[in-house]
Coordinates of C-alpha atoms and ligand atoms in Angstrom, one line a residue:
X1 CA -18.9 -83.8 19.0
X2 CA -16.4 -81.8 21.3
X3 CA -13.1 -80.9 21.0
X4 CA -11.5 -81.4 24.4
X5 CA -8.1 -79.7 25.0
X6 CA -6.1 -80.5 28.1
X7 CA -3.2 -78.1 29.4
X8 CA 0.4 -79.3 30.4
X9 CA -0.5 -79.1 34.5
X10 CA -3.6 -81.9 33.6
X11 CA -0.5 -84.1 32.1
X12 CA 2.3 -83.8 34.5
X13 CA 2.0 -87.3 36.3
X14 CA 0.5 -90.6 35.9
X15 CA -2.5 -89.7 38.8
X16 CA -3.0 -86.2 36.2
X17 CA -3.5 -88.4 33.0
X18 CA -5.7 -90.9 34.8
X19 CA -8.1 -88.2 35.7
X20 CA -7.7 -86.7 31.9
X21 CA -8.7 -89.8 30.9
X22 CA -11.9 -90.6 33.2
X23 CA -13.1 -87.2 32.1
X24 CA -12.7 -88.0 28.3
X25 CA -14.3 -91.7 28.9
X26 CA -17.5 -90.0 31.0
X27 CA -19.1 -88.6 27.9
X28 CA -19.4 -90.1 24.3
X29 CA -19.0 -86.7 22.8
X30 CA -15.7 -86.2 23.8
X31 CA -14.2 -87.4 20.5
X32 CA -11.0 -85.6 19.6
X33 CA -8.6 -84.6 22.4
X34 CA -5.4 -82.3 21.8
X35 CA -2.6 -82.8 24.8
X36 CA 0.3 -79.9 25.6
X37 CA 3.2 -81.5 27.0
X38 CA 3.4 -82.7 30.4
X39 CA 3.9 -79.1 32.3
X40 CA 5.1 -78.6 36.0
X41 CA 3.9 -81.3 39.0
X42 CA 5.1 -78.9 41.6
X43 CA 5.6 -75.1 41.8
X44 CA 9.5 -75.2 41.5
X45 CA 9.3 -77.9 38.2
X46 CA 10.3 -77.2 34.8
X47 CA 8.1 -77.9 31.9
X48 CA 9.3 -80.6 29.5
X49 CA 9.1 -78.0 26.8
X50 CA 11.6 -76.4 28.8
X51 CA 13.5 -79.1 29.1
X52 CA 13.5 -80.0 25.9
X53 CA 15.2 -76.0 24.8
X54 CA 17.2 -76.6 27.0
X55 CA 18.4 -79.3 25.6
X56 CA 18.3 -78.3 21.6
X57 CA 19.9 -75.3 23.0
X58 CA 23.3 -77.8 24.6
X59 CA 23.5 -79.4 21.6
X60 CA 23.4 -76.3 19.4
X61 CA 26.6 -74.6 21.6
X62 CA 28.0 -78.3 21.3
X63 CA 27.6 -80.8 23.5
X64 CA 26.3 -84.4 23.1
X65 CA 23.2 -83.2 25.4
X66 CA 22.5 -86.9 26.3
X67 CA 21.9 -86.2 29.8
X68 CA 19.0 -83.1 28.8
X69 CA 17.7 -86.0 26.9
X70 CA 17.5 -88.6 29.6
X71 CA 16.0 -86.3 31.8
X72 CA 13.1 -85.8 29.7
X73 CA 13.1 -89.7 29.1
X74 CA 12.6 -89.5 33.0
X75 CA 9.3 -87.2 33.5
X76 CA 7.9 -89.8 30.4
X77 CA 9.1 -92.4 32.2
X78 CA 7.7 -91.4 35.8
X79 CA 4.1 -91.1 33.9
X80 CA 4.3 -94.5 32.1
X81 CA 5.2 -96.6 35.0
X82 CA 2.3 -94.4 37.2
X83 CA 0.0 -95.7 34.4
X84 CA 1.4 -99.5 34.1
X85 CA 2.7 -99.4 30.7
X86 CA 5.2 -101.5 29.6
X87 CA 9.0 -100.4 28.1
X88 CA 7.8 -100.3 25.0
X89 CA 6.2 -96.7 24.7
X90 CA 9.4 -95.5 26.8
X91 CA 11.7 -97.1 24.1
X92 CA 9.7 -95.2 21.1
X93 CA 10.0 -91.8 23.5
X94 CA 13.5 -92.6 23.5
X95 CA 14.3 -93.3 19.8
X96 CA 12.2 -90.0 19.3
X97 CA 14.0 -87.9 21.0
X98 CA 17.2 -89.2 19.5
X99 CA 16.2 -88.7 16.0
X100 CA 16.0 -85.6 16.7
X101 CA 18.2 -84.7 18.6
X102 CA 20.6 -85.7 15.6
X103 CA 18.8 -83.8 13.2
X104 CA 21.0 -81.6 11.3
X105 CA 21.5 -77.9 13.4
X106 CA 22.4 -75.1 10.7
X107 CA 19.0 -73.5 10.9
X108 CA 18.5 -73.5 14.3
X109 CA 15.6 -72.3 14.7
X110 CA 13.9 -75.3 12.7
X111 CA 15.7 -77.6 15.1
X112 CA 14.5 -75.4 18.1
X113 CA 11.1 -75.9 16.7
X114 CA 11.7 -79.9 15.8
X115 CA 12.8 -80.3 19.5
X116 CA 10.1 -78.4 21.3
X117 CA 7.5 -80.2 19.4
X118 CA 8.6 -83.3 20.9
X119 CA 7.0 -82.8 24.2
X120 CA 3.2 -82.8 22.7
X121 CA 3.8 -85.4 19.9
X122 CA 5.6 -88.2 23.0
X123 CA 2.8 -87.0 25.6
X124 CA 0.2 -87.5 22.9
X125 CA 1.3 -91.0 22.1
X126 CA 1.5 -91.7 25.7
X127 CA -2.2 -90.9 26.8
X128 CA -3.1 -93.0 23.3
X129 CA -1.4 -95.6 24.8
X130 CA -2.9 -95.9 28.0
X131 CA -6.4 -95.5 27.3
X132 CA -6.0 -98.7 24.5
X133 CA -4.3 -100.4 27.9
X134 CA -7.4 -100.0 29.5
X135 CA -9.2 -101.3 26.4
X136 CA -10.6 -97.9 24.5
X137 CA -10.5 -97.2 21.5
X138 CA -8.5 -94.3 21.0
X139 CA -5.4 -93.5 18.1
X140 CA -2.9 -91.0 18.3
X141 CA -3.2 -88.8 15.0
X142 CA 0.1 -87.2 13.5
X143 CA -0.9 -83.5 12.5
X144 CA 1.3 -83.8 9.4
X145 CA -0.9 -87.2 8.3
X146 CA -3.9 -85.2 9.2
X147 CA -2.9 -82.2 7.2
X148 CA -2.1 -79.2 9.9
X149 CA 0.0 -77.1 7.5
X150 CA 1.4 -73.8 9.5
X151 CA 3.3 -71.2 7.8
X152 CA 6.8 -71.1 8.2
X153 CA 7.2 -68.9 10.9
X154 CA 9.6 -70.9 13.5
X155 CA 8.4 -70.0 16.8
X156 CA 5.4 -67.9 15.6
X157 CA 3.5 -70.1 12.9
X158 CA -0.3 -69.4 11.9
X159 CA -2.2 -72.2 10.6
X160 CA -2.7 -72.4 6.4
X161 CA -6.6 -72.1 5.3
X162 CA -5.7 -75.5 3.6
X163 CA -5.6 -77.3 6.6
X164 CA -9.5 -76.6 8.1
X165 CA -10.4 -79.0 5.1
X166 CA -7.7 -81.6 5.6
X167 CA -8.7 -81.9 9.6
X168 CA -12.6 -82.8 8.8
X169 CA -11.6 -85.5 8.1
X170 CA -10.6 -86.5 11.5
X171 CA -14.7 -87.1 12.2
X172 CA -14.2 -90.4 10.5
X173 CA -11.3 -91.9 12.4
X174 CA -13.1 -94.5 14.8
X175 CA -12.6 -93.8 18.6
X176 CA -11.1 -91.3 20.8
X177 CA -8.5 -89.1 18.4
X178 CA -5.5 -87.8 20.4
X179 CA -3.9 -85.2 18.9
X180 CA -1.1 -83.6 19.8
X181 CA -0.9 -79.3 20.4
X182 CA 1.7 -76.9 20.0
X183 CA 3.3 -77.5 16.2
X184 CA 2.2 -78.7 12.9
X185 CA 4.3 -79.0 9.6
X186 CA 4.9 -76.4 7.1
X187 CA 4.1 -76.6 3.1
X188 CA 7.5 -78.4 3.1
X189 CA 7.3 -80.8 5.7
X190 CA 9.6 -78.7 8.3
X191 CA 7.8 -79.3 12.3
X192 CA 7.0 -75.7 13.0
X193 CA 5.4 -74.7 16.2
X194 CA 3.0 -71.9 17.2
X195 CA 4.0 -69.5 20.2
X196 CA 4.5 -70.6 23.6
X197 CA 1.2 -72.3 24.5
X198 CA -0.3 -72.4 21.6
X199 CA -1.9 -75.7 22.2
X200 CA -4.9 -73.8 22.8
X201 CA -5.0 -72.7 19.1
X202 CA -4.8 -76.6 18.2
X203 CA -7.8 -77.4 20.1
X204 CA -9.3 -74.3 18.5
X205 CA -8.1 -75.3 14.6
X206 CA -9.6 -78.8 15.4
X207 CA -12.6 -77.7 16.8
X208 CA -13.3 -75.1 14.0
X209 CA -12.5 -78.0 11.4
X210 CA -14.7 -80.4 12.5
X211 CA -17.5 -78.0 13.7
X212 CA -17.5 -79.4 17.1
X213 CA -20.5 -78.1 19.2
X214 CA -18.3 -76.8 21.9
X215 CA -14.3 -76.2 22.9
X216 CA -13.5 -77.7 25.8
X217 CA -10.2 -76.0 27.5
X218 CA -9.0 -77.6 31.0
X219 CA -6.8 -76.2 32.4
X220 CA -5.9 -75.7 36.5
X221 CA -8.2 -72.9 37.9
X222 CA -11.9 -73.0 38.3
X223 CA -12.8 -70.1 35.9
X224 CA -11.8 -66.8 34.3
X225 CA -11.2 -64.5 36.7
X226 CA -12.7 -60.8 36.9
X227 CA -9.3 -59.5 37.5
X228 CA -5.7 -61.5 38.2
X229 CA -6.0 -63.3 41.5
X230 CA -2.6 -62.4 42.0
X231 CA -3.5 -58.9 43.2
X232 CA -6.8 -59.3 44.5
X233 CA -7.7 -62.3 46.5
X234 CA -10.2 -64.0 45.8
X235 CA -11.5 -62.1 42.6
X236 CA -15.2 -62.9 41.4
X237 CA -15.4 -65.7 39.1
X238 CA -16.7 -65.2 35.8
X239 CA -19.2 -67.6 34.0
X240 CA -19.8 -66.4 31.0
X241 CA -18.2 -64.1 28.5
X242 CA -18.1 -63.1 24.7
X243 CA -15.7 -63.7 22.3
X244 CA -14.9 -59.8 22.5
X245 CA -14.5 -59.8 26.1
X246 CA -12.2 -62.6 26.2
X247 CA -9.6 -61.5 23.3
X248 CA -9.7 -57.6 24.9
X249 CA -8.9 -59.6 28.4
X250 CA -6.5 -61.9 27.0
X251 CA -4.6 -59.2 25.4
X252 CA -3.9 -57.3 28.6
X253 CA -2.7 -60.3 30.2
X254 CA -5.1 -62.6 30.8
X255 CA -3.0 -65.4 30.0
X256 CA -6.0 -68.1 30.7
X257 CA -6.3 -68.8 26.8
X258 CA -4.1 -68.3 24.1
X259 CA -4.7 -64.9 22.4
X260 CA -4.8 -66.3 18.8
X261 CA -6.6 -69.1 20.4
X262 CA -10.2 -67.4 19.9
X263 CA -9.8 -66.4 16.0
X264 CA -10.8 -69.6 14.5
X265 CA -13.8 -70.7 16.8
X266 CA -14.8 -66.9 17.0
X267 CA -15.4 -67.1 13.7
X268 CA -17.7 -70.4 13.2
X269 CA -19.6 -69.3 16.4
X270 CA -18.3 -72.8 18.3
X271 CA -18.4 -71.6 21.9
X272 CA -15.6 -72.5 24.1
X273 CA -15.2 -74.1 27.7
X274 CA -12.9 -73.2 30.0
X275 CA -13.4 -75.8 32.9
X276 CA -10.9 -77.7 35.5
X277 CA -9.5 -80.5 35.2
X278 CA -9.1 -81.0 39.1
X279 CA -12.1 -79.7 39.7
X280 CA -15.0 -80.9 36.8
X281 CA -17.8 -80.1 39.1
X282 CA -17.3 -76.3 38.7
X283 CA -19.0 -74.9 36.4
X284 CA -15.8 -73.1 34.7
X285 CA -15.9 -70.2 32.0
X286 CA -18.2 -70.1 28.5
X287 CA -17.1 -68.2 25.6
X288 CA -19.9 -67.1 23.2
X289 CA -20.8 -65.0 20.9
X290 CA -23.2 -63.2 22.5
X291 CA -24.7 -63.2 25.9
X292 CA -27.0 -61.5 28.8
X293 CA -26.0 -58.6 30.8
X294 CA -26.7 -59.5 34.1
X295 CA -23.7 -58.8 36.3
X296 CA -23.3 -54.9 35.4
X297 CA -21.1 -53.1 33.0
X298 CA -17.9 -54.4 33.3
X299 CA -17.0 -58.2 32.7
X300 CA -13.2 -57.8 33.8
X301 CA -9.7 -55.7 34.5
X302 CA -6.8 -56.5 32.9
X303 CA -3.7 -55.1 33.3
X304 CA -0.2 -55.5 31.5
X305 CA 3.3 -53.9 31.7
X306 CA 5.8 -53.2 29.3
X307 CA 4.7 -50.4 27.3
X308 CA 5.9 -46.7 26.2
X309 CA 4.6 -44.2 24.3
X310 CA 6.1 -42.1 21.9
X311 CA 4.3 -38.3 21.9
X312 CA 4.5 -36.2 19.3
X313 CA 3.2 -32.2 18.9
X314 CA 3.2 -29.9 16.2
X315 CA 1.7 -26.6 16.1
X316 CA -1.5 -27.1 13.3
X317 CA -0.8 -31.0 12.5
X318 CA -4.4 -31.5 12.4
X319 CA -4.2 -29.9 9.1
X320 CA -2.1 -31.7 7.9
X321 CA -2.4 -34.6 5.9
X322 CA -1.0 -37.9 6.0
X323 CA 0.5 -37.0 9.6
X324 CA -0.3 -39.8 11.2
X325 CA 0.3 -42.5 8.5
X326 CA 4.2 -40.9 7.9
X327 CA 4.6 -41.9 11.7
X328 CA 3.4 -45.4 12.1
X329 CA 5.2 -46.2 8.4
X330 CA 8.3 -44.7 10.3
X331 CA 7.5 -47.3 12.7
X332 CA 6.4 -50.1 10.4
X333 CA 10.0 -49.7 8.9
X334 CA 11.2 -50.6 11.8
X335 CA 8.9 -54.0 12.5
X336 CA 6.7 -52.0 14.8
X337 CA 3.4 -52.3 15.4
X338 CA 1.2 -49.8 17.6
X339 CA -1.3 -51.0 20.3
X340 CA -3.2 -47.8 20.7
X341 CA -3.3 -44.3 19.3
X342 CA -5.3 -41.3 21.2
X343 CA -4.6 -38.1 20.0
X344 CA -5.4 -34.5 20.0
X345 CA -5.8 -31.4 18.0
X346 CA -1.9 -31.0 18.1
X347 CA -0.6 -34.2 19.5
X348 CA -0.3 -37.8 18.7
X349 CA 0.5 -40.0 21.4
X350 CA 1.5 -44.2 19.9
X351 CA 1.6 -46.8 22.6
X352 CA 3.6 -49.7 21.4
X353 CA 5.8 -52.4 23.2
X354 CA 8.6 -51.2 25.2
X355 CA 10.8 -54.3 24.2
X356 CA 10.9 -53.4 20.8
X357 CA 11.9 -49.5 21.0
X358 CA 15.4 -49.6 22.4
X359 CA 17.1 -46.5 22.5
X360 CA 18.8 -47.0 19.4
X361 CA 15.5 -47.9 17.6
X362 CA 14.3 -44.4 19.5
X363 CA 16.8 -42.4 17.9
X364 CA 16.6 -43.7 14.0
X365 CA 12.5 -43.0 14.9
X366 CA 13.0 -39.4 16.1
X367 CA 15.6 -37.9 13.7
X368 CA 12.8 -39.3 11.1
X369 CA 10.3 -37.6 12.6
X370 CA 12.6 -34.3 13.3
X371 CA 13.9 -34.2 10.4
X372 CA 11.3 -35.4 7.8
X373 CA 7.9 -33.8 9.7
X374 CA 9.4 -30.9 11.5
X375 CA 7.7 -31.4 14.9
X376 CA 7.6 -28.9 17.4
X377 CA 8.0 -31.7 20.4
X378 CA 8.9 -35.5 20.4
X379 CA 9.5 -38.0 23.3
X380 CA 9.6 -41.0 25.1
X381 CA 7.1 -42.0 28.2
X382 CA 8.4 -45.1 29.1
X383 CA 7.5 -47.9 31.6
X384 CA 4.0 -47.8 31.2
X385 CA 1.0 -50.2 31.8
X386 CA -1.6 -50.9 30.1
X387 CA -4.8 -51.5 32.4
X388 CA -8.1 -52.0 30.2
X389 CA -11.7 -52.3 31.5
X390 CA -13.4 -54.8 29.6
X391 CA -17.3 -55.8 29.5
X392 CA -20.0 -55.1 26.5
X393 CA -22.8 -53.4 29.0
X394 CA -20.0 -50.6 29.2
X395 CA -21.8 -49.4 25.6
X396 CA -25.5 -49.2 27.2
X397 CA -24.5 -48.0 30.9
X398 CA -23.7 -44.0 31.4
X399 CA -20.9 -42.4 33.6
X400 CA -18.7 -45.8 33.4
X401 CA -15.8 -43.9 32.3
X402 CA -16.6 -41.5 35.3
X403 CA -16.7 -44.0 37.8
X404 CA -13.2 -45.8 36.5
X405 CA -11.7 -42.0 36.3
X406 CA -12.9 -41.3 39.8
X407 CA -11.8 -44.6 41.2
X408 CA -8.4 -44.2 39.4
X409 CA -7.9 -40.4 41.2
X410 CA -9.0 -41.3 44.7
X411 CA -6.1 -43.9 44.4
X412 CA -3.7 -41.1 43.7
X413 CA -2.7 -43.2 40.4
X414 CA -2.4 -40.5 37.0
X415 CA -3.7 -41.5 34.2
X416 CA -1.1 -40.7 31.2
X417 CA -3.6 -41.7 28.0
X418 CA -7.1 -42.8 27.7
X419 CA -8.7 -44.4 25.0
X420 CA -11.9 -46.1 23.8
X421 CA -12.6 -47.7 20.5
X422 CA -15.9 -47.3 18.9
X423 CA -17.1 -50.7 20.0
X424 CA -17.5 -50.0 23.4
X425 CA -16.0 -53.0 24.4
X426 CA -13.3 -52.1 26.3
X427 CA -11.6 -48.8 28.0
X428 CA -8.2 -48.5 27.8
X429 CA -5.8 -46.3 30.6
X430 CA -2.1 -46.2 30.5
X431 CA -0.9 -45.6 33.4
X432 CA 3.2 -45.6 35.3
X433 CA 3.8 -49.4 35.8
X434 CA 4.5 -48.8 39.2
X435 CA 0.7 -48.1 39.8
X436 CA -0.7 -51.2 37.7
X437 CA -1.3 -52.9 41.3
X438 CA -2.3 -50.3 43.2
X439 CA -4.7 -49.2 39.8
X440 CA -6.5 -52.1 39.8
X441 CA -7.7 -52.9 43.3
X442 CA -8.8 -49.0 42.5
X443 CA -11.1 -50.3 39.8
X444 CA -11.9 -53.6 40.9
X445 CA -13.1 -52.0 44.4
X446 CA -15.4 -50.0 42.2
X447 CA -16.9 -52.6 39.8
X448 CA -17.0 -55.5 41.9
X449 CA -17.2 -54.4 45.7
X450 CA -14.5 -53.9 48.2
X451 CA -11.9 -57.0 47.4
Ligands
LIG1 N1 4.1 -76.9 25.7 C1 4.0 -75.7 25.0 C2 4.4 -74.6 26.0 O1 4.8 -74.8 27.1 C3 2.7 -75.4 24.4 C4 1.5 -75.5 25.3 O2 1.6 -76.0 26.5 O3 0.4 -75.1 25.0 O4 4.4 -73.4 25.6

């Protein structure tokens, strides 16, 4: 059985949904299919989730937002008539949206949640819809009937362990199971949603759940990428990756999957399948657990802005004990957590998230540290980058980190921290943000030929 999971570009217009459809119908295996909401049909478009915050967000500063709501009735609309369906779905899209558009506002970010869930749950109903008009078998499944309990984090949920044994069960629904991504229910009942695109870690939840033998993830490009085809054109494609690769490249801004969207298959060994939905021929991206080293060291260069570091020197701390851990709880108490940590004899440098070390933050953090660890030195290196070299032959090939050093130099671009875990998996450089371009056509010229 495969999990087939179909991003908001492959559901933006009747001609989109048609084609989602002949690709679920063209092989028996493709039993459970989780739909984001319909995303943008041109570059300029807005995404109904968009539309639909914008419209939780008129009615929260108080105004009727009747005409948000028709406007999303609209993009349904647009899609039903494309696929000949009578009023009737449009007139349960409608009632929906009204319902909860009503709902009562004094938490407000449960009603943010309750609206933006509405895009997935309507699209999901639709495609239901049209493949029974064309005489399939198919049902759209509520994730609260089928037992997708999320903590309750608005915004931010993660999915309860309970719910991997409710969602077997969805193997024994007859036909096509469409379910929809992006939000599930909390312990009581509230409609809580996952971070943005987190339909990805639906189709990943279901596919874990039901042991599916693979993850099927359309989406709108032909493959993972070596590097972001947005600074070098026409990157190398990549066809095959491990599960390592892909969260080390996902977290430096690979934003082809979900980030979280890896955890639940990476851990029941289901591989996944990035493949295109306007484009099934190609042969798309796999995600395993392990795989053959055949195309050199490195698998892929990400890079990602928005980072600072915070450095810290004292004359002798490398005697002393507990250093480190009376920093980062200074941080913890203030909701921080670090992304990477090189350090020296002397020094301490903590890479963390520019957006959440404003300079008032900055200053409770460094009286702390003045005042309770007596440091010789402590500042702020801000607007960084974070450019990381990704690919499991790195551990087995020598003079890697030479060759990405050298590359880095002859490109007149400093590197400001270094750092490489024990796996091997990846090699991390922070570098000035105004470089990250410039950085990696430096490396990507060096692993993968002139771009
Ligand atoms: N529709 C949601 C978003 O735009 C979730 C998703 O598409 O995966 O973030």
């Amino acid at each position: 059985m495969k999990v087939s999971k179909f991003g908001g570009t492959s559901l933006a217009t009747a001609e989109q949904v048609k084609k989602v459809c002949s690709i679920l119908l063209s092989d028996p295996e493709r039993q459970i299919v989780v739909v984001s909401a319909p995303g943008k049909r041109y570059k300029d478009d807005i995404k109904v989730t968009d539309l639909l915050i914008k419209c939780a967000q008129a009615r929260l500063s108080g105004g009727s937002a009747a005409d948000e709501i028709e406007t999303i009735v609209d993009r349904y609309k647009e899609i039903a008539t494309g696929l000949g369906l009578g009023c009737g779905i449009i007139d349960t899209i409608r009632n929906d949206l009204n319902m909860r558009i009503n709902e009562d506002i004094s938490d407000e970010n449960q009603f943010l949640d309750l609206l933006k869930a509405a895009g997935e749950d309507n699209c999901a109903k639709l495609v239901a819809e049209y493949l029974i008009s064309i005489g399939k078998k198919a049902v759209y499944v509520n994730p609260r009937e089928a037992g997708l309990i999320l903590s309750m984090d608005y915004g931010n949920a993660r999915a309860l362990p309970e719910s991997y044994d409710n969602l077997k069960r969805l193997k024994d629904l007859d036909g096509i199971k469409v379910f929809p991504g992006f939000f599930g229910y909390s312990p009581e009942g509230k409609v809580v949603t996952f971070s943005r695109g987190g339909s990805d870690i639906t189709g990943a939840i279901l596919a874990a759940a039901v042991q599916a033998d693979v993850y099927e993830n359309f989406t709108d490009v032909d493959s993972v990428y070596v590097a972001d085809p947005r600074i070098i054109e026409n990157p190398k494609a990549i066809h095959e990756l491990t599960y390592r690769e892909m969260r080390e490249l996902s977290y430096a801004g690979f934003w082809v999957l979900h980030e979280e969207a890896l955890e639940p298959v990476y851990r029941t060994g289901i591989p996944v399948h990035i493949k295109n939905t306007n484009n099934v021929a190609s042969p798309g991206t796999r995600i395993v657990t392990e795989r053959k080293i055949t195309n050199g060291p490195v698998a892929g260069i990400a890079c990602e802005k928005g980072f600072c570091s915070i450095n810290v020197s004292k004359y002798m701390m490398n005697r002393e004990i507990g250093f480190g851990r009376k920093v980062l709880h200074m941080l913890e108490d203030e909701g921080i957590s670090f992304e990477h940590m090189p350090s020296g004899i002397d020094n301490i440098s903590i890479l963390i998230k520019e957006a959440k070390f404003n300079e008032q933050v900055e200053e409770r953090v460094f009286n702390r540290i003045r005042n309770e660890l007596h440091v010789d030195d402590v500042h702020t290196q801000r607007s960084l980058s974070v450019i990381v070299v990704v690919g499991e032959g790195m551990a087995q090939t020598v003079g890697v980190a030479g060759r990405a050093t050298t590359a880095l130099a002859r490109s007149n671009v400093n590197i400001e921290m270094m750092n490489q875990g024990a796996s091997e998996v990846s090699m991390v450089f922070g570098i000035k943000a105004v470089d990250s371009e410039k950085a990696v056509r430096a490396l990507y010229n060096e692993f993968f030929g002139q771009a």
